[in-house]
Short mmCIF file of C-alpha atoms in Angstrom, two decimals:
data_model
loop_
_atom_site.label_atom_id
_atom_site.label_comp_id
_atom_site.label_asym_id
_atom_site.label_seq_id
_atom_site.Cartn_x
_atom_site.Cartn_y
_atom_site.Cartn_z
CA MET A 424 -16.76 46.85 -2.00
CA SER A 425 -17.87 49.78 -2.80
CA ASP A 426 -16.18 49.59 -6.46
CA LEU A 427 -19.45 47.88 -7.30
CA PRO A 428 -21.72 49.01 -10.44
CA GLU A 429 -24.72 50.74 -8.14
CA ILE A 430 -27.98 48.66 -8.66
CA PRO A 431 -30.27 50.58 -10.67
CA PRO A 432 -32.81 51.83 -8.00
CA ASP A 433 -35.92 50.59 -9.99
CA ASP A 434 -37.04 48.64 -11.90
CA ASP A 435 -39.16 51.10 -13.90
CA GLU A 436 -36.47 52.07 -16.04
CA ASP A 437 -36.81 50.76 -19.11
CA PHE A 438 -33.37 49.23 -21.32
CA GLY A 439 -34.93 48.48 -24.10
CA THR A 440 -34.68 44.97 -25.79
CA VAL A 441 -33.11 41.90 -23.13
CA LYS A 442 -30.54 40.03 -25.11
CA LYS A 443 -29.33 36.84 -23.59
CA PHE A 444 -25.60 37.32 -22.93
CA CYS A 445 -23.43 34.51 -22.22
CA TYR A 446 -20.01 35.33 -20.68
CA VAL A 447 -17.26 32.88 -21.24
CA ASN A 448 -14.07 32.52 -18.81
CA ARG A 449 -11.45 30.57 -19.99
CA LYS A 450 -8.38 31.56 -17.36
CA ALA A 451 -6.97 31.69 -14.53
CA PRO A 452 -7.53 35.20 -11.56
CA TYR A 453 -4.07 36.89 -11.25
CA GLY A 454 -2.18 36.39 -13.82
CA THR A 455 -3.67 37.97 -16.05
CA VAL A 456 -6.30 40.93 -16.32
CA TYR A 457 -9.03 39.22 -18.22
CA ALA A 458 -10.64 37.12 -14.96
CA LEU A 459 -11.40 40.58 -13.34
CA GLU A 460 -12.18 42.45 -17.04
CA SER A 461 -14.85 40.07 -17.81
CA LEU A 462 -16.31 40.09 -14.33
CA GLU A 463 -16.77 43.79 -14.64
CA MET A 464 -19.02 43.30 -17.83
CA VAL A 465 -21.43 40.94 -16.39
CA LEU A 466 -21.80 43.49 -13.74
CA ILE A 467 -22.60 45.64 -16.11
CA ALA A 468 -24.77 43.91 -18.20
CA ALA A 469 -26.59 42.97 -15.21
CA ALA A 470 -26.98 46.75 -14.70
CA PHE A 471 -28.51 46.64 -17.95
CA ASP A 472 -31.00 44.25 -16.55
CA GLN A 473 -29.80 41.63 -19.14
CA ASP A 474 -30.03 37.83 -19.77
CA VAL A 475 -26.86 37.03 -18.37
CA SER A 476 -25.05 33.45 -17.58
CA VAL A 477 -21.33 32.51 -16.91
CA VAL A 478 -19.29 30.08 -17.45
CA PHE A 479 -16.32 29.14 -15.74
CA MET A 480 -14.39 26.55 -18.45
CA ASP A 481 -10.78 25.66 -19.23
CA ASP A 482 -8.44 27.44 -16.48
CA GLY A 483 -11.19 29.90 -15.98
CA VAL A 484 -12.74 27.39 -12.93
CA TYR A 485 -9.88 28.87 -11.02
CA GLN A 486 -11.14 32.75 -10.71
CA ILE A 487 -14.10 30.93 -8.21
CA LYS A 488 -11.49 28.73 -6.09
CA LYS A 489 -12.45 28.68 -2.43
CA ASP A 490 -10.11 30.65 0.08
CA GLN A 491 -7.97 33.37 -2.49
CA GLU A 492 -5.89 35.39 0.04
CA THR A 493 -3.86 38.17 -2.12
CA ASP A 494 -2.47 39.44 1.05
CA GLY A 495 0.74 38.13 -0.60
CA ILE A 496 1.12 39.10 -3.70
CA GLY A 497 -0.56 42.77 -2.68
CA MET A 498 -3.66 42.52 -5.50
CA LYS A 499 -7.06 42.98 -5.18
CA ASN A 500 -9.03 39.43 -4.52
CA PHE A 501 -12.17 40.29 -6.70
CA SER A 502 -13.49 36.28 -5.76
CA LYS A 503 -15.64 37.67 -3.25
CA THR A 504 -17.59 39.88 -5.69
CA TYR A 505 -18.77 36.16 -8.06
CA ARG A 506 -20.48 36.12 -4.40
CA ALA A 507 -22.19 39.66 -4.70
CA LEU A 508 -23.36 38.26 -8.39
CA GLU A 509 -26.62 37.27 -6.60
CA GLY A 510 -27.56 40.54 -5.68
CA TYR A 511 -27.46 41.46 -9.43
CA ASP A 512 -29.86 38.35 -10.50
CA VAL A 513 -26.73 37.29 -12.17
CA GLU A 514 -27.53 33.61 -10.70
CA LYS A 515 -26.86 30.80 -13.83
CA LEU A 516 -23.43 30.29 -13.39
CA TYR A 517 -22.20 27.08 -15.14
CA VAL A 518 -18.71 24.61 -13.97
CA SER A 519 -17.18 22.61 -17.11
CA LYS A 520 -17.25 19.32 -15.83
CA GLU A 521 -13.81 18.00 -17.85
CA SER A 522 -12.54 21.54 -16.75
CA MET A 523 -13.20 21.03 -13.56
CA GLU A 524 -12.22 17.18 -13.49
CA GLU A 525 -8.39 17.95 -14.91
CA ARG A 526 -7.54 19.81 -12.36
CA ASN A 527 -8.72 17.67 -9.17
CA LEU A 528 -11.64 20.21 -8.50
CA THR A 529 -15.12 19.80 -7.32
CA THR A 530 -18.17 21.93 -6.83
CA ASP A 531 -16.91 21.60 -2.97
CA ASP A 532 -13.76 24.11 -3.86
CA PHE A 533 -15.74 27.05 -5.39
CA LEU A 534 -17.29 29.77 -3.48
CA VAL A 535 -20.42 30.54 -5.56
CA ASP A 536 -23.19 27.69 -6.48
CA VAL A 537 -23.14 26.53 -9.93
CA GLU A 538 -24.30 23.93 -12.41
CA VAL A 539 -21.98 21.64 -13.85
CA LEU A 540 -22.22 21.00 -17.18
CA ASP A 541 -20.63 18.02 -19.47
CA ARG A 542 -19.24 19.73 -23.18
CA ASP A 543 -22.46 18.29 -24.66
CA ALA A 544 -24.53 21.00 -22.10
CA LEU A 545 -22.40 23.35 -22.57
CA SER A 546 -22.04 23.55 -26.03
CA ALA A 547 -26.05 23.79 -26.08
CA LEU A 548 -26.23 26.55 -23.68
CA MET A 549 -23.34 28.23 -25.80
CA ALA A 550 -25.33 28.12 -29.00
CA GLU A 551 -28.86 29.44 -27.74
CA GLN A 552 -27.21 32.45 -26.40
CA GLU A 553 -27.17 35.84 -28.40
CA VAL A 554 -24.23 37.52 -27.06
CA VAL A 555 -21.02 34.86 -26.21
CA ILE A 556 -17.68 36.53 -24.54
CA THR A 557 -14.96 34.06 -24.19
CA SER A 558 -12.19 36.17 -22.16
CA MET B 87 26.08 25.38 -14.27
CA SER B 88 23.67 25.07 -11.92
CA LYS B 89 20.43 26.90 -12.97
CA LEU B 90 17.13 28.16 -10.87
CA HIS B 91 14.40 27.42 -13.85
CA THR B 92 11.38 29.62 -13.44
CA VAL B 93 7.62 29.23 -14.79
CA ASN B 94 5.37 31.75 -14.56
CA LYS B 95 2.06 30.18 -16.95
CA SER B 96 -0.14 27.21 -15.99
CA PRO B 97 0.23 24.17 -17.45
CA PHE B 98 -3.14 23.61 -18.41
CA GLU B 99 -2.74 26.86 -20.74
CA ARG B 100 0.46 26.85 -22.04
CA ASN B 101 3.57 24.51 -22.71
CA SER B 102 5.95 26.35 -21.41
CA PHE B 103 5.65 24.02 -17.85
CA ASP B 104 6.39 20.74 -20.37
CA SER B 105 9.69 23.02 -21.80
CA CYS B 106 11.06 23.13 -19.12
CA LEU B 107 10.93 20.36 -17.56
CA LYS B 108 11.96 18.59 -21.04
CA HIS B 109 15.32 20.51 -20.81
CA ALA B 110 15.89 21.27 -17.71
CA GLU B 111 19.35 19.04 -16.51
CA ASP B 112 19.18 16.92 -14.03
CA GLY B 113 20.03 18.45 -10.59
CA SER B 114 19.02 21.81 -11.42
CA ALA B 115 15.74 23.91 -9.74
CA VAL B 116 12.61 24.68 -10.94
CA LEU B 117 10.53 27.07 -9.23
CA PHE B 118 6.49 27.86 -9.87
CA ILE B 119 5.18 31.38 -9.56
CA GLU B 120 2.47 33.33 -10.60
CA ASP B 121 -0.10 31.07 -12.98
CA GLY B 122 2.84 28.27 -12.80
CA VAL B 123 1.55 27.05 -9.64
CA TYR B 124 -1.17 25.19 -10.80
CA ALA B 125 1.38 22.82 -12.01
CA ALA B 126 2.52 22.02 -8.68
CA VAL B 127 -1.41 21.06 -7.23
CA ALA B 128 -1.89 17.34 -6.72
CA GLY B 129 -4.39 14.85 -8.33
CA GLY B 130 -4.89 16.68 -11.70
CA ASP B 131 -3.63 16.00 -14.95
CA VAL B 132 -0.61 17.56 -14.75
CA ALA B 133 0.71 15.84 -10.87
CA ALA B 134 2.43 12.92 -12.63
CA ARG B 135 4.52 14.75 -15.05
CA ILE B 136 5.11 16.74 -11.71
CA SER B 137 6.21 13.84 -9.82
CA GLU B 138 8.23 12.53 -12.14
CA ALA B 139 10.22 15.68 -11.87
CA ALA B 140 11.16 15.66 -8.25
CA GLY B 141 13.51 12.77 -9.11
CA ARG B 142 15.43 13.81 -10.93
CA LEU B 143 14.58 18.05 -9.96
CA LYS B 144 14.13 19.71 -7.09
CA VAL B 145 11.03 21.11 -7.43
CA TYR B 146 9.39 24.70 -5.51
CA VAL B 147 6.63 26.38 -5.66
CA LEU B 148 5.94 30.45 -4.55
CA GLY B 149 3.83 30.54 -1.44
CA PRO B 150 1.86 33.53 -1.81
CA ASP B 151 1.31 32.99 -5.64
CA LEU B 152 -0.54 29.80 -4.14
CA ALA B 153 -2.53 31.37 -1.49
CA ALA B 154 -3.73 34.19 -3.75
CA ARG B 155 -5.01 31.45 -5.87
CA GLY B 156 -6.66 29.70 -3.00
CA MET B 157 -4.94 26.61 -2.89
CA THR B 158 -3.75 25.40 0.37
CA GLU B 159 -0.31 23.91 0.63
CA ASP B 160 -2.06 20.30 1.53
CA ARG B 161 -2.89 19.98 -2.31
CA ILE B 162 0.30 20.08 -3.09
CA CYS B 163 2.36 17.20 -4.89
CA ASP B 164 4.84 15.17 -2.76
CA GLY B 165 8.38 16.13 -3.04
CA VAL B 166 7.62 20.04 -4.04
CA SER B 167 8.70 22.26 -1.32
CA VAL B 168 6.85 25.20 -0.54
CA VAL B 169 9.26 28.60 -0.65
CA ASP B 170 8.45 32.05 0.17
CA TYR B 171 9.94 35.67 -1.21
CA GLY B 172 12.96 35.08 0.30
CA GLY B 173 13.21 32.05 -0.23
CA PHE B 174 12.86 33.05 -3.55
CA VAL B 175 15.53 35.14 -3.16
CA ASP B 176 18.01 32.88 -1.90
CA LEU B 177 17.42 30.32 -4.15
CA ALA B 178 18.16 32.93 -7.09
CA GLU B 179 21.43 33.50 -5.32
CA ALA B 180 22.73 29.52 -4.35
CA HIS B 181 22.16 28.73 -8.49
CA ASP B 182 24.87 29.62 -10.93
CA ALA B 183 21.65 31.95 -13.36
CA VAL B 184 18.22 32.20 -13.90
CA HIS B 185 16.36 30.97 -16.34
CA SER B 186 12.76 32.11 -16.46
CA TRP B 187 10.25 30.23 -18.72
CA LEU B 188 7.75 32.87 -19.75
#
């Protein structure tokens, strides 16, 4: 995964204010470019040592479906990058319970460990963020 | 005129799926491609509408688009056939016209 942004060499570099960033992913991967662009924004925020949370809701839950195999459609399989988020200290990953269930998915279908939140819990999580970017 | 309908949007996000099923005449074919393939996954909120459609339409889903999205063939609704790109071409050739529900 040579195309990932470089992790800053050490934490001695000071990027100033740390804000609570929340990226809310609502779109399926591959059909549009939103999922990939959002993932890149997450990596950039993480590279600047921000406090990052990532939410998967609506069709966004499909982004972290296991076993994606894109050879047949000639597109880059970026799903493995979600597994690399841990290395950037992005460990707060949340999935909407309702969105998951509507699509007959369970946490076993996901390629990363997530915390499942119902609608009220998700609302509360988003309400406490300083920057929320939904895509 | 026999028609092949194609749907490329997720049924959870757009209503192309529902509009297509409501307007497709009995006996015509519907092929789910790109994000449209999520419609063919069993057990979700859309599955009942697919089963109903499979009774009067021929329903297909494009295999490479399913695989890209991590959906294996064992998760597909009963009555839906998986085709590859060659199958897509065959379907287009076998019908008088293609109607794309973008």
